[in-house]
mmCIF file with all atom_site columns, N, CA and C in Angstrom:
data_model
loop_
_atom_site.group_PDB
_atom_site.id
_atom_site.type_symbol
_atom_site.label_atom_id
_atom_site.label_alt_id
_atom_site.label_comp_id
_atom_site.label_asym_id
_atom_site.label_entity_id
_atom_site.label_seq_id
_atom_site.pdbx_PDB_ins_code
_atom_site.Cartn_x
_atom_site.Cartn_y
_atom_site.Cartn_z
_atom_site.occupancy
_atom_site.B_iso_or_equiv
_atom_site.pdbx_formal_charge
_atom_site.auth_seq_id
_atom_site.auth_comp_id
_atom_site.auth_asym_id
_atom_site.auth_atom_id
_atom_site.pdbx_PDB_model_num
ATOM 1   N N  . SER R 1 1  ? -10.518 32.407 23.600 1.00 70.00 ? 23 SER R N  1
ATOM 2   C CA . SER R 1 1  ? -10.914 32.992 23.019 1.00 70.00 ? 23 SER R CA 1
ATOM 3   C C  . SER R 1 1  ? -10.292 33.513 24.068 1.00 70.00 ? 23 SER R C  1
ATOM 4   N N  . ALA R 1 2  ? -9.831  35.436 24.338 1.00 73.00 ? 24 ALA R N  1
ATOM 5   C CA . ALA R 1 2  ? -8.382  35.791 24.966 1.00 73.00 ? 24 ALA R CA 1
ATOM 6   C C  . ALA R 1 2  ? -9.808  35.856 26.156 1.00 73.00 ? 24 ALA R C  1
ATOM 7   N N  . ALA R 1 3  ? -10.473 36.688 26.349 1.00 77.00 ? 25 ALA R N  1
ATOM 8   C CA . ALA R 1 3  ? -11.584 36.704 27.559 1.00 77.00 ? 25 ALA R CA 1
ATOM 9   C C  . ALA R 1 3  ? -11.527 34.940 27.879 1.00 77.00 ? 25 ALA R C  1
ATOM 10  N N  . SER R 1 4  ? -11.380 34.352 27.983 1.00 81.00 ? 26 SER R N  1
ATOM 11  C CA . SER R 1 4  ? -11.691 32.177 28.262 1.00 81.00 ? 26 SER R CA 1
ATOM 12  C C  . SER R 1 4  ? -10.465 32.469 29.144 1.00 81.00 ? 26 SER R C  1
ATOM 13  N N  . ASP R 1 5  ? -9.190  32.751 27.827 1.00 82.00 ? 27 ASP R N  1
ATOM 14  C CA . ASP R 1 5  ? -7.773  32.425 28.594 1.00 82.00 ? 27 ASP R CA 1
ATOM 15  C C  . ASP R 1 5  ? -7.492  33.303 30.379 1.00 82.00 ? 27 ASP R C  1
ATOM 16  N N  . VAL R 1 6  ? -7.756  34.227 29.493 1.00 81.00 ? 28 VAL R N  1
ATOM 17  C CA . VAL R 1 6  ? -7.478  35.155 31.185 1.00 81.00 ? 28 VAL R CA 1
ATOM 18  C C  . VAL R 1 6  ? -8.358  35.287 32.387 1.00 81.00 ? 28 VAL R C  1
ATOM 19  N N  . TYR R 1 7  ? -9.766  34.514 32.394 1.00 82.00 ? 29 TYR R N  1
ATOM 20  C CA . TYR R 1 7  ? -9.816  34.416 33.578 1.00 82.00 ? 29 TYR R CA 1
ATOM 21  C C  . TYR R 1 7  ? -9.653  32.154 33.544 1.00 82.00 ? 29 TYR R C  1
ATOM 22  N N  . LYS R 1 8  ? -9.201  31.960 33.115 1.00 84.00 ? 30 LYS R N  1
ATOM 23  C CA . LYS R 1 8  ? -8.495  31.150 33.276 1.00 84.00 ? 30 LYS R CA 1
ATOM 24  C C  . LYS R 1 8  ? -7.395  30.892 34.155 1.00 84.00 ? 30 LYS R C  1
ATOM 25  N N  . ARG R 1 9  ? -6.483  31.858 33.103 1.00 81.00 ? 31 ARG R N  1
ATOM 26  C CA . ARG R 1 9  ? -5.444  32.247 34.626 1.00 81.00 ? 31 ARG R CA 1
ATOM 27  C C  . ARG R 1 9  ? -5.503  33.293 35.723 1.00 81.00 ? 31 ARG R C  1
ATOM 28  N N  . GLN R 1 10 ? -6.736  34.278 35.527 1.00 78.00 ? 32 GLN R N  1
ATOM 29  C CA . GLN R 1 10 ? -7.102  34.602 37.194 1.00 78.00 ? 32 GLN R CA 1
ATOM 30  C C  . GLN R 1 10 ? -6.531  33.799 38.050 1.00 78.00 ? 32 GLN R C  1
ATOM 31  N N  . ALA R 1 11 ? -7.551  32.408 37.021 1.00 78.00 ? 33 ALA R N  1
ATOM 32  C CA . ALA R 1 11 ? -8.716  31.519 38.227 1.00 78.00 ? 33 ALA R CA 1
ATOM 33  C C  . ALA R 1 11 ? -7.105  30.901 39.034 1.00 78.00 ? 33 ALA R C  1
ATOM 34  N N  . VAL R 1 12 ? -5.964  30.748 38.622 1.00 78.00 ? 34 VAL R N  1
ATOM 35  C CA . VAL R 1 12 ? -4.832  29.494 38.041 1.00 78.00 ? 34 VAL R CA 1
ATOM 36  C C  . VAL R 1 12 ? -4.003  30.554 39.412 1.00 78.00 ? 34 VAL R C  1
ATOM 37  N N  . ALA R 1 13 ? -4.052  32.116 39.510 1.00 73.00 ? 35 ALA R N  1
ATOM 38  C CA . ALA R 1 13 ? -3.260  32.343 39.923 1.00 73.00 ? 35 ALA R CA 1
ATOM 39  C C  . ALA R 1 13 ? -3.774  33.472 40.745 1.00 73.00 ? 35 ALA R C  1
ATOM 40  N N  . ARG R 1 14 ? -5.572  32.995 41.726 1.00 70.00 ? 36 ARG R N  1
ATOM 41  C CA . ARG R 1 14 ? -6.132  33.405 42.495 1.00 70.00 ? 36 ARG R CA 1
ATOM 42  C C  . ARG R 1 14 ? -5.557  32.045 43.577 1.00 70.00 ? 36 ARG R C  1
ATOM 43  N N  . GLU R 1 15 ? -6.046  31.217 42.549 1.00 68.00 ? 37 GLU R N  1
ATOM 44  C CA . GLU R 1 15 ? -5.355  28.980 43.961 1.00 68.00 ? 37 GLU R CA 1
ATOM 45  C C  . GLU R 1 15 ? -3.714  29.765 43.930 1.00 68.00 ? 37 GLU R C  1
ATOM 46  N N  . ALA R 1 16 ? -3.070  29.738 43.220 1.00 65.00 ? 38 ALA R N  1
ATOM 47  C CA . ALA R 1 16 ? -1.871  30.108 43.307 1.00 65.00 ? 38 ALA R CA 1
ATOM 48  C C  . ALA R 1 16 ? -1.979  31.445 44.727 1.00 65.00 ? 38 ALA R C  1
ATOM 49  N N  . GLY R 1 17 ? -2.696  31.827 45.498 1.00 62.00 ? 39 GLY R N  1
ATOM 50  C CA . GLY R 1 17 ? -2.711  32.181 46.274 1.00 62.00 ? 39 GLY R CA 1
ATOM 51  C C  . GLY R 1 17 ? -2.478  33.870 46.122 1.00 62.00 ? 39 GLY R C  1
ATOM 52  N N  . ALA R 1 18 ? -1.955  35.028 44.476 1.00 55.00 ? 40 ALA R N  1
ATOM 53  C CA . ALA R 1 18 ? -2.234  35.779 44.242 1.00 55.00 ? 40 ALA R CA 1
ATOM 54  C C  . ALA R 1 18 ? -3.290  36.580 44.785 1.00 55.00 ? 40 ALA R C  1
ATOM 55  N N  . GLU R 1 19 ? -4.454  36.465 45.623 1.00 59.00 ? 41 GLU R N  1
ATOM 56  C CA . GLU R 1 19 ? -5.072  37.410 46.199 1.00 59.00 ? 41 GLU R CA 1
ATOM 57  C C  . GLU R 1 19 ? -4.564  37.761 47.048 1.00 59.00 ? 41 GLU R C  1
ATOM 58  N N  . GLU R 1 20 ? -3.579  37.113 48.274 1.00 69.00 ? 42 GLU R N  1
ATOM 59  C CA . GLU R 1 20 ? -2.481  37.830 49.229 1.00 69.00 ? 42 GLU R CA 1
ATOM 60  C C  . GLU R 1 20 ? -1.621  37.957 48.338 1.00 69.00 ? 42 GLU R C  1
ATOM 61  N N  . ARG R 1 21 ? -1.096  37.750 47.643 1.00 70.00 ? 43 ARG R N  1
ATOM 62  C CA . ARG R 1 21 ? 1.361   37.684 47.408 1.00 70.00 ? 43 ARG R CA 1
ATOM 63  C C  . ARG R 1 21 ? 1.007   38.888 45.886 1.00 70.00 ? 43 ARG R C  1
ATOM 64  N N  . ALA R 1 22 ? -0.211  39.087 45.238 1.00 76.00 ? 44 ALA R N  1
ATOM 65  C CA . ALA R 1 22 ? 0.349   39.717 43.814 1.00 76.00 ? 44 ALA R CA 1
ATOM 66  C C  . ALA R 1 22 ? -1.180  40.530 43.408 1.00 76.00 ? 44 ALA R C  1
ATOM 67  N N  . ALA R 1 23 ? -1.840  41.616 44.564 1.00 85.00 ? 45 ALA R N  1
ATOM 68  C CA . ALA R 1 23 ? -3.325  41.991 44.942 1.00 85.00 ? 45 ALA R CA 1
ATOM 69  C C  . ALA R 1 23 ? -3.162  43.004 44.116 1.00 85.00 ? 45 ALA R C  1
ATOM 70  N N  . PHE R 1 24 ? -2.340  43.346 43.827 1.00 87.00 ? 46 PHE R N  1
ATOM 71  C CA . PHE R 1 24 ? -2.250  44.685 42.390 1.00 87.00 ? 46 PHE R CA 1
ATOM 72  C C  . PHE R 1 24 ? -2.284  44.431 40.953 1.00 87.00 ? 46 PHE R C  1
ATOM 73  N N  . HIS R 1 25 ? -1.725  43.422 41.105 1.00 89.00 ? 47 HIS R N  1
ATOM 74  C CA . HIS R 1 25 ? -1.558  42.266 39.247 1.00 89.00 ? 47 HIS R CA 1
ATOM 75  C C  . HIS R 1 25 ? -2.477  42.048 38.835 1.00 89.00 ? 47 HIS R C  1
ATOM 76  N N  . LEU R 1 26 ? -3.245  41.271 39.815 1.00 88.00 ? 48 LEU R N  1
ATOM 77  C CA . LEU R 1 26 ? -4.737  40.120 39.514 1.00 88.00 ? 48 LEU R CA 1
ATOM 78  C C  . LEU R 1 26 ? -5.844  42.122 39.688 1.00 88.00 ? 48 LEU R C  1
ATOM 79  N N  . LYS R 1 27 ? -5.888  43.038 40.766 1.00 91.00 ? 49 LYS R N  1
ATOM 80  C CA . LYS R 1 27 ? -6.764  43.809 40.710 1.00 91.00 ? 49 LYS R CA 1
ATOM 81  C C  . LYS R 1 27 ? -6.960  44.959 39.253 1.00 91.00 ? 49 LYS R C  1
ATOM 82  N N  . ALA R 1 28 ? -5.213  44.881 38.504 1.00 94.00 ? 50 ALA R N  1
ATOM 83  C CA . ALA R 1 28 ? -5.313  45.171 37.254 1.00 94.00 ? 50 ALA R CA 1
ATOM 84  C C  . ALA R 1 28 ? -5.648  44.774 35.977 1.00 94.00 ? 50 ALA R C  1
ATOM 85  N N  . ALA R 1 29 ? -5.670  43.680 36.525 1.00 94.00 ? 51 ALA R N  1
ATOM 86  C CA . ALA R 1 29 ? -6.253  42.273 35.472 1.00 94.00 ? 51 ALA R CA 1
ATOM 87  C C  . ALA R 1 29 ? -7.436  42.518 35.141 1.00 94.00 ? 51 ALA R C  1
ATOM 88  N N  . GLU R 1 30 ? -8.368  42.062 36.762 1.00 94.00 ? 52 GLU R N  1
ATOM 89  C CA . GLU R 1 30 ? -10.076 42.517 36.229 1.00 94.00 ? 52 GLU R CA 1
ATOM 90  C C  . GLU R 1 30 ? -10.601 43.632 35.929 1.00 94.00 ? 52 GLU R C  1
ATOM 91  N N  . ASP R 1 31 ? -9.845  44.506 36.092 1.00 96.00 ? 53 ASP R N  1
ATOM 92  C CA . ASP R 1 31 ? -9.685  45.506 35.573 1.00 96.00 ? 53 ASP R CA 1
ATOM 93  C C  . ASP R 1 31 ? -9.451  46.650 34.097 1.00 96.00 ? 53 ASP R C  1
ATOM 94  N N  . TYR R 1 32 ? -8.556  45.511 33.181 1.00 96.00 ? 54 TYR R N  1
ATOM 95  C CA . TYR R 1 32 ? -8.239  45.600 32.046 1.00 96.00 ? 54 TYR R CA 1
ATOM 96  C C  . TYR R 1 32 ? -9.434  44.495 31.391 1.00 96.00 ? 54 TYR R C  1
ATOM 97  N N  . LEU R 1 33 ? -10.387 43.808 32.414 1.00 95.00 ? 55 LEU R N  1
ATOM 98  C CA . LEU R 1 33 ? -11.091 42.775 31.554 1.00 95.00 ? 55 LEU R CA 1
ATOM 99  C C  . LEU R 1 33 ? -12.011 43.340 31.255 1.00 95.00 ? 55 LEU R C  1
ATOM 100 N N  . GLU R 1 34 ? -12.512 43.827 31.917 1.00 96.00 ? 56 GLU R N  1
ATOM 101 C CA . GLU R 1 34 ? -14.163 44.818 32.473 1.00 96.00 ? 56 GLU R CA 1
ATOM 102 C C  . GLU R 1 34 ? -13.957 45.637 31.299 1.00 96.00 ? 56 GLU R C  1
ATOM 103 N N  . SER R 1 35 ? -12.773 46.984 31.022 1.00 97.00 ? 57 SER R N  1
ATOM 104 C CA . SER R 1 35 ? -12.831 47.834 30.535 1.00 97.00 ? 57 SER R CA 1
ATOM 105 C C  . SER R 1 35 ? -12.704 47.336 29.001 1.00 97.00 ? 57 SER R C  1
ATOM 106 N N  . ALA R 1 36 ? -12.167 45.578 29.131 1.00 96.00 ? 58 ALA R N  1
ATOM 107 C CA . ALA R 1 36 ? -12.247 45.001 27.283 1.00 96.00 ? 58 ALA R CA 1
ATOM 108 C C  . ALA R 1 36 ? -13.997 44.783 27.251 1.00 96.00 ? 58 ALA R C  1
ATOM 109 N N  . GLN R 1 37 ? -14.426 44.185 27.967 1.00 96.00 ? 59 GLN R N  1
ATOM 110 C CA . GLN R 1 37 ? -15.652 43.698 28.219 1.00 96.00 ? 59 GLN R CA 1
ATOM 111 C C  . GLN R 1 37 ? -16.448 45.547 27.970 1.00 96.00 ? 59 GLN R C  1
ATOM 112 N N  . GLN R 1 38 ? -16.362 46.305 28.393 1.00 97.00 ? 60 GLN R N  1
ATOM 113 C CA . GLN R 1 38 ? -17.090 47.578 28.313 1.00 97.00 ? 60 GLN R CA 1
ATOM 114 C C  . GLN R 1 38 ? -16.920 48.239 26.695 1.00 97.00 ? 60 GLN R C  1
ATOM 115 N N  . ALA R 1 39 ? -15.228 47.828 26.480 1.00 97.00 ? 61 ALA R N  1
ATOM 116 C CA . ALA R 1 39 ? -14.655 48.456 25.009 1.00 97.00 ? 61 ALA R CA 1
ATOM 117 C C  . ALA R 1 39 ? -15.770 47.331 23.603 1.00 97.00 ? 61 ALA R C  1
ATOM 118 N N  . LEU R 1 40 ? -15.616 45.620 23.980 1.00 96.00 ? 62 LEU R N  1
ATOM 119 C CA . LEU R 1 40 ? -16.347 45.648 23.048 1.00 96.00 ? 62 LEU R CA 1
ATOM 120 C C  . LEU R 1 40 ? -18.732 45.393 22.309 1.00 96.00 ? 62 LEU R C  1
ATOM 121 N N  . ASN R 1 41 ? -18.739 45.971 24.258 1.00 96.00 ? 63 ASN R N  1
ATOM 122 C CA . ASN R 1 41 ? -20.139 46.116 23.986 1.00 96.00 ? 63 ASN R CA 1
ATOM 123 C C  . ASN R 1 41 ? -20.638 46.793 22.843 1.00 96.00 ? 63 ASN R C  1
ATOM 124 N N  . GLU R 1 42 ? -19.517 48.096 23.310 1.00 97.00 ? 64 GLU R N  1
ATOM 125 C CA . GLU R 1 42 ? -19.535 49.965 22.507 1.00 97.00 ? 64 GLU R CA 1
ATOM 126 C C  . GLU R 1 42 ? -19.391 49.184 21.170 1.00 97.00 ? 64 GLU R C  1
ATOM 127 N N  . ARG R 1 43 ? -18.969 47.931 20.598 1.00 97.00 ? 65 ARG R N  1
ATOM 128 C CA . ARG R 1 43 ? -17.844 47.309 19.066 1.00 97.00 ? 65 ARG R CA 1
ATOM 129 C C  . ARG R 1 43 ? -16.508 48.531 19.158 1.00 97.00 ? 65 ARG R C  1
ATOM 130 N N  . ALA R 1 44 ? -15.454 48.525 20.231 1.00 97.00 ? 66 ALA R N  1
ATOM 131 C CA . ALA R 1 44 ? -14.683 49.341 19.843 1.00 97.00 ? 66 ALA R CA 1
ATOM 132 C C  . ALA R 1 44 ? -13.863 48.520 19.891 1.00 97.00 ? 66 ALA R C  1
ATOM 133 N N  . TYR R 1 45 ? -13.612 47.173 19.142 1.00 97.00 ? 67 TYR R N  1
ATOM 134 C CA . TYR R 1 45 ? -12.698 46.330 18.545 1.00 97.00 ? 67 TYR R CA 1
ATOM 135 C C  . TYR R 1 45 ? -11.046 45.958 19.301 1.00 97.00 ? 67 TYR R C  1
ATOM 136 N N  . SER R 1 46 ? -11.040 47.255 19.067 1.00 97.00 ? 68 SER R N  1
ATOM 137 C CA . SER R 1 46 ? -9.259  47.967 18.629 1.00 97.00 ? 68 SER R CA 1
ATOM 138 C C  . SER R 1 46 ? -8.922  47.785 19.928 1.00 97.00 ? 68 SER R C  1
ATOM 139 N N  . GLU R 1 47 ? -9.607  48.883 20.871 1.00 97.00 ? 69 GLU R N  1
ATOM 140 C CA . GLU R 1 47 ? -9.147  49.254 22.546 1.00 97.00 ? 69 GLU R CA 1
ATOM 141 C C  . GLU R 1 47 ? -9.640  47.556 23.052 1.00 97.00 ? 69 GLU R C  1
ATOM 142 N N  . ALA R 1 48 ? -11.409 47.255 22.989 1.00 96.00 ? 70 ALA R N  1
ATOM 143 C CA . ALA R 1 48 ? -11.005 46.432 23.596 1.00 96.00 ? 70 ALA R CA 1
ATOM 144 C C  . ALA R 1 48 ? -10.066 44.601 23.928 1.00 96.00 ? 70 ALA R C  1
ATOM 145 N N  . ARG R 1 49 ? -9.393  44.714 22.330 1.00 97.00 ? 71 ARG R N  1
ATOM 146 C CA . ARG R 1 49 ? -8.046  43.827 22.233 1.00 97.00 ? 71 ARG R CA 1
ATOM 147 C C  . ARG R 1 49 ? -7.260  44.665 22.830 1.00 97.00 ? 71 ARG R C  1
ATOM 148 N N  . ARG R 1 50 ? -6.913  45.461 22.752 1.00 97.00 ? 72 ARG R N  1
ATOM 149 C CA . ARG R 1 50 ? -5.655  46.170 24.045 1.00 97.00 ? 72 ARG R CA 1
ATOM 150 C C  . ARG R 1 50 ? -6.206  45.996 25.713 1.00 97.00 ? 72 ARG R C  1
ATOM 151 N N  . ASP R 1 51 ? -6.937  46.655 25.011 1.00 97.00 ? 73 ASP R N  1
ATOM 152 C CA . ASP R 1 51 ? -7.826  46.325 26.957 1.00 97.00 ? 73 ASP R CA 1
ATOM 153 C C  . ASP R 1 51 ? -7.210  44.453 27.841 1.00 97.00 ? 73 ASP R C  1
ATOM 154 N N  . ALA R 1 52 ? -8.471  43.701 26.436 1.00 96.00 ? 74 ALA R N  1
ATOM 155 C CA . ALA R 1 52 ? -7.527  41.964 26.817 1.00 96.00 ? 74 ALA R CA 1
ATOM 156 C C  . ALA R 1 52 ? -6.212  42.081 26.969 1.00 96.00 ? 74 ALA R C  1
ATOM 157 N N  . LYS R 1 53 ? -5.157  41.475 26.043 1.00 96.00 ? 75 LYS R N  1
ATOM 158 C CA . LYS R 1 53 ? -3.995  41.929 26.114 1.00 96.00 ? 75 LYS R CA 1
ATOM 159 C C  . LYS R 1 53 ? -3.593  41.847 27.205 1.00 96.00 ? 75 LYS R C  1
ATOM 160 N N  . GLN R 1 54 ? -3.639  43.503 27.778 1.00 97.00 ? 76 GLN R N  1
ATOM 161 C CA . GLN R 1 54 ? -3.504  43.986 29.452 1.00 97.00 ? 76 GLN R CA 1
ATOM 162 C C  . GLN R 1 54 ? -3.608  43.333 30.527 1.00 97.00 ? 76 GLN R C  1
ATOM 163 N N  . ALA R 1 55 ? -4.925  42.500 30.204 1.00 95.00 ? 77 ALA R N  1
ATOM 164 C CA . ALA R 1 55 ? -5.275  41.885 31.220 1.00 95.00 ? 77 ALA R CA 1
ATOM 165 C C  . ALA R 1 55 ? -4.522  40.567 31.313 1.00 95.00 ? 77 ALA R C  1
ATOM 166 N N  . LYS R 1 56 ? -4.285  40.168 30.635 1.00 95.00 ? 78 LYS R N  1
ATOM 167 C CA . LYS R 1 56 ? -3.461  38.433 30.034 1.00 95.00 ? 78 LYS R CA 1
ATOM 168 C C  . LYS R 1 56 ? -1.982  38.882 30.573 1.00 95.00 ? 78 LYS R C  1
ATOM 169 N N  . MET R 1 57 ? -1.454  40.167 30.305 1.00 95.00 ? 79 MET R N  1
ATOM 170 C CA . MET R 1 57 ? -0.746  40.245 31.079 1.00 95.00 ? 79 MET R CA 1
ATOM 171 C C  . MET R 1 57 ? -0.096  40.065 32.535 1.00 95.00 ? 79 MET R C  1
ATOM 172 N N  . LYS R 1 58 ? -1.371  41.478 33.138 1.00 93.00 ? 80 LYS R N  1
ATOM 173 C CA . LYS R 1 58 ? -0.971  41.947 34.194 1.00 93.00 ? 80 LYS R CA 1
ATOM 174 C C  . LYS R 1 58 ? -1.793  40.104 35.568 1.00 93.00 ? 80 LYS R C  1
ATOM 175 N N  . ALA R 1 59 ? -2.362  39.123 34.554 1.00 92.00 ? 81 ALA R N  1
ATOM 176 C CA . ALA R 1 59 ? -2.409  38.418 34.942 1.00 92.00 ? 81 ALA R CA 1
ATOM 177 C C  . ALA R 1 59 ? -1.349  36.930 35.185 1.00 92.00 ? 81 ALA R C  1
ATOM 178 N N  . LEU R 1 60 ? -0.437  37.330 34.101 1.00 93.00 ? 82 LEU R N  1
ATOM 179 C CA . LEU R 1 60 ? 0.062   36.954 34.689 1.00 93.00 ? 82 LEU R CA 1
ATOM 180 C C  . LEU R 1 60 ? 1.326   37.079 35.404 1.00 93.00 ? 82 LEU R C  1
ATOM 181 N N  . ASP R 1 61 ? 0.959   37.685 35.775 1.00 91.00 ? 83 ASP R N  1
ATOM 182 C CA . ASP R 1 61 ? 1.782   38.690 36.078 1.00 91.00 ? 83 ASP R CA 1
ATOM 183 C C  . ASP R 1 61 ? 2.132   38.660 37.686 1.00 91.00 ? 83 ASP R C  1
ATOM 184 N N  . ALA R 1 62 ? 0.850   38.505 37.755 1.00 88.00 ? 84 ALA R N  1
ATOM 185 C CA . ALA R 1 62 ? 0.172   38.176 39.162 1.00 88.00 ? 84 ALA R CA 1
ATOM 186 C C  . ALA R 1 62 ? 0.434   36.170 39.530 1.00 88.00 ? 84 ALA R C  1
ATOM 187 N N  . LEU R 1 63 ? 0.460   35.944 38.600 1.00 87.00 ? 85 LEU R N  1
ATOM 188 C CA . LEU R 1 63 ? 0.703   34.295 38.885 1.00 87.00 ? 85 LEU R CA 1
ATOM 189 C C  . LEU R 1 63 ? 1.887   34.318 38.901 1.00 87.00 ? 85 LEU R C  1
ATOM 190 N N  . LYS R 1 64 ? 3.083   34.628 38.014 1.00 88.00 ? 86 LYS R N  1
ATOM 191 C CA . LYS R 1 64 ? 4.272   35.376 38.428 1.00 88.00 ? 86 LYS R CA 1
ATOM 192 C C  . LYS R 1 64 ? 4.738   35.582 39.908 1.00 88.00 ? 86 LYS R C  1
ATOM 193 N N  . ALA R 1 65 ? 3.767   36.794 40.189 1.00 84.00 ? 87 ALA R N  1
ATOM 194 C CA . ALA R 1 65 ? 4.238   36.715 41.755 1.00 84.00 ? 87 ALA R CA 1
ATOM 195 C C  . ALA R 1 65 ? 4.118   36.195 42.711 1.00 84.00 ? 87 ALA R C  1
ATOM 196 N N  . SER R 1 66 ? 2.596   35.137 42.406 1.00 80.00 ? 88 SER R N  1
ATOM 197 C CA . SER R 1 66 ? 2.366   34.175 43.831 1.00 80.00 ? 88 SER R CA 1
ATOM 198 C C  . SER R 1 66 ? 3.597   33.049 43.568 1.00 80.00 ? 88 SER R C  1
ATOM 199 N N  . GLU R 1 67 ? 4.437   32.740 42.475 1.00 78.00 ? 89 GLU R N  1
ATOM 200 C CA . GLU R 1 67 ? 4.746   31.509 42.340 1.00 78.00 ? 89 GLU R CA 1
ATOM 201 C C  . GLU R 1 67 ? 6.194   32.140 42.798 1.00 78.00 ? 89 GLU R C  1
ATOM 202 N N  . SER R 1 68 ? 6.190   32.865 43.116 1.00 72.00 ? 90 SER R N  1
ATOM 203 C CA . SER R 1 68 ? 7.797   33.639 43.559 1.00 72.00 ? 90 SER R CA 1
ATOM 204 C C  . SER R 1 68 ? 7.268   33.771 44.627 1.00 72.00 ? 90 SER R C  1
ATOM 205 N N  . SER R 1 69 ? 6.466   34.370 45.437 1.00 61.00 ? 91 SER R N  1
ATOM 206 C CA . SER R 1 69 ? 5.890   33.856 46.933 1.00 61.00 ? 91 SER R CA 1
ATOM 207 C C  . SER R 1 69 ? 6.154   32.827 47.257 1.00 61.00 ? 91 SER R C  1
ATOM 208 N N  . ALA R 1 70 ? 5.955   32.431 46.683 1.00 62.00 ? 92 ALA R N  1
ATOM 209 C CA . ALA R 1 70 ? 5.103   30.676 47.102 1.00 62.00 ? 92 ALA R CA 1
ATOM 210 C C  . ALA R 1 70 ? 6.742   29.441 47.460 1.00 62.00 ? 92 ALA R C  1
ATOM 211 N N  . LYS R 1 71 ? 7.633   30.220 46.523 1.00 64.00 ? 93 LYS R N  1
ATOM 212 C CA . LYS R 1 71 ? 8.775   29.925 46.451 1.00 64.00 ? 93 LYS R CA 1
ATOM 213 C C  . LYS R 1 71 ? 9.615   30.708 47.418 1.00 64.00 ? 93 LYS R C  1
ATOM 214 N N  . ASP R 1 72 ? 9.520   31.927 48.418 1.00 56.00 ? 94 ASP R N  1
ATOM 215 C CA . ASP R 1 72 ? 9.844   31.914 49.290 1.00 56.00 ? 94 ASP R CA 1
ATOM 216 C C  . ASP R 1 72 ? 9.649   31.571 50.627 1.00 56.00 ? 94 ASP R C  1
ATOM 217 N N  . GLU R 1 73 ? 8.410   31.272 50.380 1.00 55.00 ? 95 GLU R N  1
ATOM 218 C CA . GLU R 1 73 ? 7.545   30.679 52.133 1.00 55.00 ? 95 GLU R CA 1
ATOM 219 C C  . GLU R 1 73 ? 8.744   29.145 52.598 1.00 55.00 ? 95 GLU R C  1
#
Protein backbone atom coordinates (compact mmCIF):
# COMPACT_ATOMS: atom_id res chain seq x y z
CA SER A 1 0.00 0.00 0.00
CA ALA A 2 1.02 3.62 -0.38
CA ALA A 3 1.24 4.11 3.38
CA SER A 4 3.55 1.13 3.92
CA ASP A 5 5.72 2.34 1.04
CA VAL A 6 6.00 5.75 2.70
CA TYR A 7 6.85 4.18 6.07
CA LYS A 8 9.60 2.13 4.39
CA ARG A 9 11.01 5.18 2.63
CA GLN A 10 10.94 7.17 5.87
CA ALA A 11 12.83 4.38 7.63
CA VAL A 12 15.46 4.32 4.89
CA ALA A 13 15.73 8.11 4.99
CA ARG A 14 16.19 8.05 8.77
CA GLU A 15 18.91 5.42 8.46
CA ALA A 16 20.69 7.57 5.90
CA GLY A 17 20.76 10.47 8.35
CA ALA A 18 17.76 12.41 7.09
CA GLU A 19 16.80 13.53 10.56
CA GLU A 20 19.95 15.65 10.67
CA ARG A 21 20.42 16.48 6.99
CA ALA A 22 16.87 16.72 5.67
CA ALA A 23 14.65 17.25 8.71
CA PHE A 24 12.38 19.68 6.87
CA HIS A 25 11.41 17.14 4.20
CA LEU A 26 11.06 14.30 6.68
CA LYS A 27 8.78 16.38 8.92
CA ALA A 28 6.68 17.35 5.90
CA ALA A 29 6.39 13.68 4.89
CA GLU A 30 5.24 12.77 8.38
CA ASP A 31 2.71 15.62 8.39
CA TYR A 32 1.31 14.58 5.00
CA LEU A 33 1.12 10.97 6.13
CA GLU A 34 -0.76 11.97 9.27
CA SER A 35 -3.11 14.08 7.16
CA ALA A 36 -3.66 11.17 4.78
CA GLN A 37 -4.51 8.88 7.69
CA GLN A 38 -6.96 11.42 9.06
CA ALA A 39 -8.57 11.78 5.63
CA LEU A 40 -8.89 7.99 5.41
CA ASN A 41 -10.58 7.95 8.80
CA GLU A 42 -13.04 10.52 7.45
CA ARG A 43 -13.47 8.55 4.21
CA ALA A 44 -12.13 11.49 2.20
CA TYR A 45 -10.36 9.16 -0.19
CA SER A 46 -9.20 11.61 -2.86
CA GLU A 47 -7.68 13.86 -0.18
CA ALA A 48 -6.06 10.82 1.45
CA ARG A 49 -4.59 9.72 -1.88
CA ARG A 50 -3.27 13.23 -2.59
CA ASP A 51 -1.68 13.54 0.85
CA ALA A 52 -0.18 10.03 0.64
CA LYS A 53 1.43 10.96 -2.70
CA GLN A 54 2.81 14.16 -1.17
CA ALA A 55 4.15 12.16 1.78
CA LYS A 56 5.89 9.79 -0.61
CA MET A 57 7.46 12.67 -2.53
CA LYS A 58 8.66 14.39 0.65
CA ALA A 59 10.11 11.12 1.95
CA LEU A 60 11.99 10.76 -1.33
CA ASP A 61 13.19 14.37 -1.01
CA ALA A 62 14.48 13.60 2.48
CA LEU A 63 16.27 10.51 1.23
CA LYS A 64 17.84 12.39 -1.68
CA ALA A 65 18.94 15.21 0.60
CA SER A 66 20.48 12.81 3.08
CA GLU A 67 22.26 10.90 0.32
CA SER A 68 23.56 14.16 -1.12
CA SER A 69 24.79 15.27 2.30
CA ALA A 70 26.42 11.90 2.88
CA LYS A 71 28.37 12.25 -0.38
CA ASP A 72 29.59 15.67 0.71
CA GLU A 73 31.09 14.31 3.93
